[in-house]
Amino acid sequence: MPEVGVLLKHWRGARRLSQLALAAEAAVSVRHLCFVETGRANPSRAMVLKLAEVLDVPLRERNTLLLSAGFSPEYPESQLDAPSLAAVRGALETILAQQEPFPALVMDRSWDIRQTNAAARRFFAFLQEGQRRSAPEPANVLRRMFHPDGVRRHVTNWPEVAEALVRRARREAIGGVADERAQRILDEVLNYPGVPPDLRLVDATTPVLPIVPIRYARGDRRFDYFSTVTTLGTPQDVTLQELRIECFYPMNEETRDHARNLA
């Protein structure tokens, strides 16, 4: 495991902060911060947590910083079905239910789908009705969108959606929530048949449109959606911080009508 100073320097670079700026925000001396980053001084537990807070380091990586400095982790990582998270599961179910009759799902940082509402199950079952094969399990947003046996054939603006997904996955990695499994899945899907090679060269830092429509079609039915992604505010558990709730909203009356008819 890298030394804590190396990791702190990495996070400071990721946040594009100078030593002077970070020292000012954290109320420490530049000299002491320099010594910590170069390994000439050992930070206290409180110092590690303070610097991690200023750098907005995700909880999982804050635990890694603490371990690198010789301290025990601060934040628990619970299973989503743990009794202690019952209230959160209830909140997630409420959010998903309120999105009916339009799709909504909960995914983790590896893009695995952890929970869906009935509308999402209906919609994706409709798209893949009659198909003998589907995308590899477990259910994963990237695999579902890129795999030839997923929903790719039904997305009429697939090149636009695929590029936006790649940008998003890489931007999140740049933002500090890099996940080895998510990176492996991204590498996997970019090598699926029919995926344009230039998607491997997508620059995650290029500005994108605030809303990227996703246009589905099967038979004579068309569904035009855009989606929003929500995270849980001020979580103190690694699992909860890494959850994302994606809700799909209709862009026209035709989509509203088709969604109601599926219900």
Coordinates of C-alpha atoms in Angstrom, one line a residue:
M1 CA 0.0 0.0 0.0
P2 CA 1.4 3.5 -0.9
E3 CA 2.5 5.7 1.9
V4 CA 0.0 8.3 3.2
G5 CA 2.0 11.2 1.9
V6 CA 2.0 9.8 -1.7
L7 CA -1.8 9.3 -1.5
L8 CA -2.4 12.8 -0.2
K9 CA -0.3 14.3 -2.9
H10 CA -2.3 12.3 -5.4
W11 CA -5.6 13.6 -4.1
R12 CA -4.2 17.2 -4.0
G13 CA -3.3 16.8 -7.7
A14 CA -6.7 15.4 -8.5
R15 CA -8.4 18.4 -6.9
R16 CA -5.9 20.8 -8.6
L17 CA -4.8 22.4 -5.3
S18 CA -1.4 23.8 -4.5
Q19 CA 0.2 23.0 -1.2
L20 CA -0.4 26.6 -0.2
A21 CA -4.1 26.4 -1.0
L22 CA -4.6 23.0 0.8
A23 CA -2.6 24.2 3.8
A24 CA -4.8 27.4 4.0
E25 CA -8.0 25.4 3.7
A26 CA -6.9 22.8 6.3
A27 CA -5.4 25.4 8.7
V28 CA -2.0 23.7 8.7
S29 CA 1.5 25.1 7.8
V30 CA 2.8 24.6 4.3
R31 CA 6.0 23.3 5.8
H32 CA 4.2 20.6 7.8
L33 CA 2.1 19.6 4.7
C34 CA 5.3 19.4 2.6
F35 CA 6.9 17.1 5.3
V36 CA 3.8 14.9 5.3
E37 CA 3.7 14.5 1.6
T38 CA 7.4 13.7 1.4
G39 CA 7.3 11.3 4.3
R40 CA 9.4 13.4 6.6
A41 CA 6.6 13.8 9.1
N42 CA 3.8 11.4 10.2
P43 CA 0.4 13.0 10.3
S44 CA -2.0 12.4 13.2
R45 CA -5.3 10.6 12.7
A46 CA -7.1 14.0 13.0
M47 CA -4.8 15.5 10.4
V48 CA -5.5 12.7 7.9
L49 CA -9.2 13.1 8.4
K50 CA -9.0 16.9 8.1
L51 CA -7.0 16.8 4.9
A52 CA -9.3 14.2 3.5
E53 CA -12.3 16.3 4.3
V54 CA -10.9 19.4 2.6
L55 CA -9.9 17.3 -0.4
D56 CA -13.4 15.8 -0.5
V57 CA -11.9 12.3 -0.6
P58 CA -14.6 9.5 -0.9
L59 CA -15.1 7.5 2.3
R60 CA -13.6 4.3 1.0
E61 CA -10.4 6.2 0.1
R62 CA -10.4 8.0 3.5
N63 CA -10.2 4.6 5.1
T64 CA -7.3 3.8 2.8
L65 CA -5.5 7.0 3.8
L66 CA -5.9 6.1 7.5
L67 CA -4.6 2.6 6.9
S68 CA -1.6 4.0 5.1
A69 CA -0.9 6.2 8.0
G70 CA -1.1 3.3 10.5
F71 CA -4.6 4.0 11.8
S72 CA -7.8 1.9 11.8
P73 CA -10.6 2.8 9.3
E74 CA -13.1 5.4 10.3
Y75 CA -16.1 4.5 8.1
P76 CA -18.0 1.2 8.1
E77 CA -18.9 -0.6 4.9
S78 CA -22.2 -2.3 5.4
Q79 CA -24.1 -4.8 3.2
L80 CA -27.1 -3.1 1.7
D81 CA -29.4 -5.7 3.3
A82 CA -27.9 -5.2 6.8
P83 CA -30.5 -4.4 9.5
S84 CA -28.8 -1.1 10.2
L85 CA -29.6 0.1 6.7
A86 CA -33.3 -0.8 6.9
A87 CA -34.4 2.9 6.9
V88 CA -32.2 3.6 3.9
R89 CA -33.6 0.7 2.0
G90 CA -37.1 2.0 2.8
A91 CA -36.1 5.4 1.5
L92 CA -34.7 3.9 -1.7
E93 CA -37.9 1.9 -2.3
T94 CA -40.0 5.0 -1.8
I95 CA -37.9 7.0 -4.4
L96 CA -38.2 4.1 -6.9
A97 CA -41.9 3.7 -6.3
Q98 CA -42.6 7.4 -6.8
Q99 CA -40.9 7.3 -10.2
E100 CA -43.7 5.0 -11.6
P101 CA -44.6 4.4 -14.3
F102 CA -41.2 5.5 -15.5
P103 CA -38.0 3.5 -14.9
A104 CA -35.6 4.0 -12.0
L105 CA -32.8 2.0 -10.7
V106 CA -30.1 2.0 -8.0
M107 CA -26.5 1.1 -9.0
D108 CA -23.2 0.9 -7.1
R109 CA -19.8 2.3 -8.1
S110 CA -19.1 -0.7 -10.3
W111 CA -22.3 0.1 -12.3
D112 CA -24.0 -3.1 -11.0
I113 CA -27.7 -2.7 -10.7
R114 CA -28.7 -3.2 -7.1
Q115 CA -32.4 -2.4 -7.2
T116 CA -35.0 -1.3 -9.7
N117 CA -38.6 -0.3 -9.7
A118 CA -41.4 -2.3 -11.4
A119 CA -41.4 0.2 -14.4
A120 CA -37.7 -0.6 -15.1
R121 CA -38.3 -4.3 -15.0
R122 CA -41.3 -4.0 -17.3
F123 CA -39.5 -1.7 -19.7
F124 CA -36.3 -3.8 -20.1
A125 CA -38.3 -7.0 -20.2
F126 CA -40.4 -5.5 -23.1
L127 CA -37.2 -4.5 -25.0
Q128 CA -35.7 -8.0 -24.7
E129 CA -38.9 -10.0 -25.1
G130 CA -38.3 -12.9 -27.4
Q131 CA -34.5 -12.7 -27.3
R132 CA -32.8 -16.0 -26.6
R133 CA -29.7 -14.3 -24.9
S134 CA -29.1 -11.3 -22.8
A135 CA -26.1 -9.4 -21.5
P136 CA -23.8 -11.2 -19.0
E137 CA -24.8 -11.3 -15.4
P138 CA -24.8 -9.7 -12.9
A139 CA -27.0 -6.9 -14.2
N140 CA -24.7 -4.0 -15.0
V141 CA -25.5 -0.7 -16.7
L142 CA -22.4 -0.7 -18.9
R143 CA -22.8 -4.3 -20.0
R144 CA -26.5 -3.8 -20.7
M145 CA -25.9 -0.8 -22.9
F146 CA -22.8 -2.1 -24.8
H147 CA -23.3 -5.8 -25.1
P148 CA -24.7 -7.0 -28.5
D149 CA -27.3 -9.1 -26.6
G150 CA -28.3 -6.1 -24.3
V151 CA -30.5 -3.2 -25.2
R152 CA -28.0 -1.6 -27.6
R153 CA -30.0 -2.7 -30.7
H154 CA -33.0 -0.7 -29.4
V155 CA -31.2 2.6 -28.7
T156 CA -31.6 4.6 -31.8
N157 CA -29.0 7.2 -30.7
W158 CA -26.6 4.6 -29.3
P159 CA -23.4 6.3 -30.5
E160 CA -24.3 9.5 -28.6
V161 CA -25.4 7.6 -25.4
A162 CA -22.3 5.3 -25.5
E163 CA -19.9 8.3 -25.7
A164 CA -21.7 10.0 -22.8
L165 CA -21.5 6.8 -20.7
V166 CA -17.8 6.4 -21.4
R167 CA -17.2 10.1 -20.5
R168 CA -19.1 9.7 -17.3
A169 CA -17.3 6.5 -16.2
R170 CA -13.9 8.1 -16.9
R171 CA -14.9 11.4 -15.3
E172 CA -15.9 9.5 -12.1
A173 CA -12.6 7.7 -12.1
I174 CA -10.7 11.0 -12.4
G175 CA -12.9 12.4 -9.6
G176 CA -11.5 9.9 -7.2
V177 CA -14.0 7.0 -7.1
A178 CA -12.0 4.8 -9.3
D179 CA -13.0 1.2 -9.0
E180 CA -10.9 -1.6 -10.3
R181 CA -13.9 -3.8 -11.2
A182 CA -15.6 -0.8 -12.9
Q183 CA -12.5 -0.2 -15.0
R184 CA -12.3 -3.9 -15.9
I185 CA -15.9 -3.8 -17.1
L186 CA -15.4 -0.6 -19.0
D187 CA -12.4 -2.2 -20.8
E188 CA -14.5 -5.3 -21.4
V189 CA -17.4 -3.4 -23.0
L190 CA -15.2 -1.3 -25.2
N191 CA -14.0 -4.6 -26.8
Y192 CA -17.4 -5.9 -27.5
P193 CA -18.2 -6.5 -31.2
G194 CA -19.5 -3.4 -33.0
V195 CA -18.2 -0.9 -30.5
P196 CA -16.3 1.9 -32.4
P197 CA -12.5 2.0 -31.5
D198 CA -12.6 5.7 -31.1
L199 CA -14.6 5.4 -27.9
R200 CA -11.4 4.3 -26.3
L201 CA -10.0 7.8 -27.0
V202 CA -12.9 9.7 -25.4
D203 CA -11.6 12.7 -23.3
A204 CA -13.4 12.7 -20.0
T205 CA -12.6 16.4 -19.4
T206 CA -14.5 17.6 -22.5
P207 CA -17.7 19.5 -21.5
V208 CA -20.9 17.6 -22.3
L209 CA -24.5 18.6 -22.7
P210 CA -26.4 18.9 -19.4
I211 CA -29.0 16.4 -20.7
V212 CA -28.3 13.4 -23.0
P213 CA -31.5 11.9 -24.3
I214 CA -31.8 8.1 -24.6
R215 CA -34.1 7.1 -27.4
Y216 CA -35.4 3.6 -27.5
A217 CA -37.5 1.9 -30.2
R218 CA -39.0 -1.6 -30.5
G219 CA -41.6 -2.3 -33.2
D220 CA -43.8 0.7 -33.6
R221 CA -43.2 2.0 -30.1
R222 CA -40.8 4.8 -29.3
F223 CA -39.5 5.9 -25.8
D224 CA -37.5 9.1 -25.4
Y225 CA -36.1 9.6 -22.0
F226 CA -33.5 11.6 -20.2
S227 CA -32.1 10.7 -16.8
T228 CA -30.9 12.3 -13.6
V229 CA -28.5 10.7 -11.1
T230 CA -28.9 11.3 -7.4
T231 CA -26.6 10.4 -4.5
L232 CA -27.4 10.2 -0.8
G233 CA -26.4 13.3 1.1
T234 CA -23.8 13.2 3.9
P235 CA -23.6 9.4 4.2
Q236 CA -21.3 8.0 6.9
D237 CA -21.1 4.5 5.4
V238 CA -19.0 3.5 2.4
T239 CA -21.7 1.5 0.8
L240 CA -24.3 4.3 1.0
Q241 CA -21.9 6.9 -0.4
E242 CA -21.3 4.8 -3.5
L243 CA -24.9 4.2 -4.4
R244 CA -26.4 6.2 -7.2
I245 CA -30.1 6.5 -8.0
E246 CA -30.9 7.0 -11.7
C247 CA -34.4 8.1 -12.6
F248 CA -35.7 8.3 -16.2
Y249 CA -38.1 11.0 -17.3
P250 CA -40.2 11.1 -20.5
M251 CA -39.4 13.8 -23.0
N252 CA -42.8 13.7 -24.8
E253 CA -46.4 12.6 -24.5
E254 CA -45.8 9.6 -26.7
T255 CA -43.3 8.2 -24.2
R256 CA -45.7 8.9 -21.3
D257 CA -48.5 7.1 -23.1
H258 CA -46.3 4.0 -23.9
A259 CA -45.0 3.9 -20.3
R260 CA -48.6 3.9 -18.9
N261 CA -49.6 1.2 -21.4
L262 CA -46.8 -1.0 -20.3
A263 CA -48.0 -0.6 -16.7

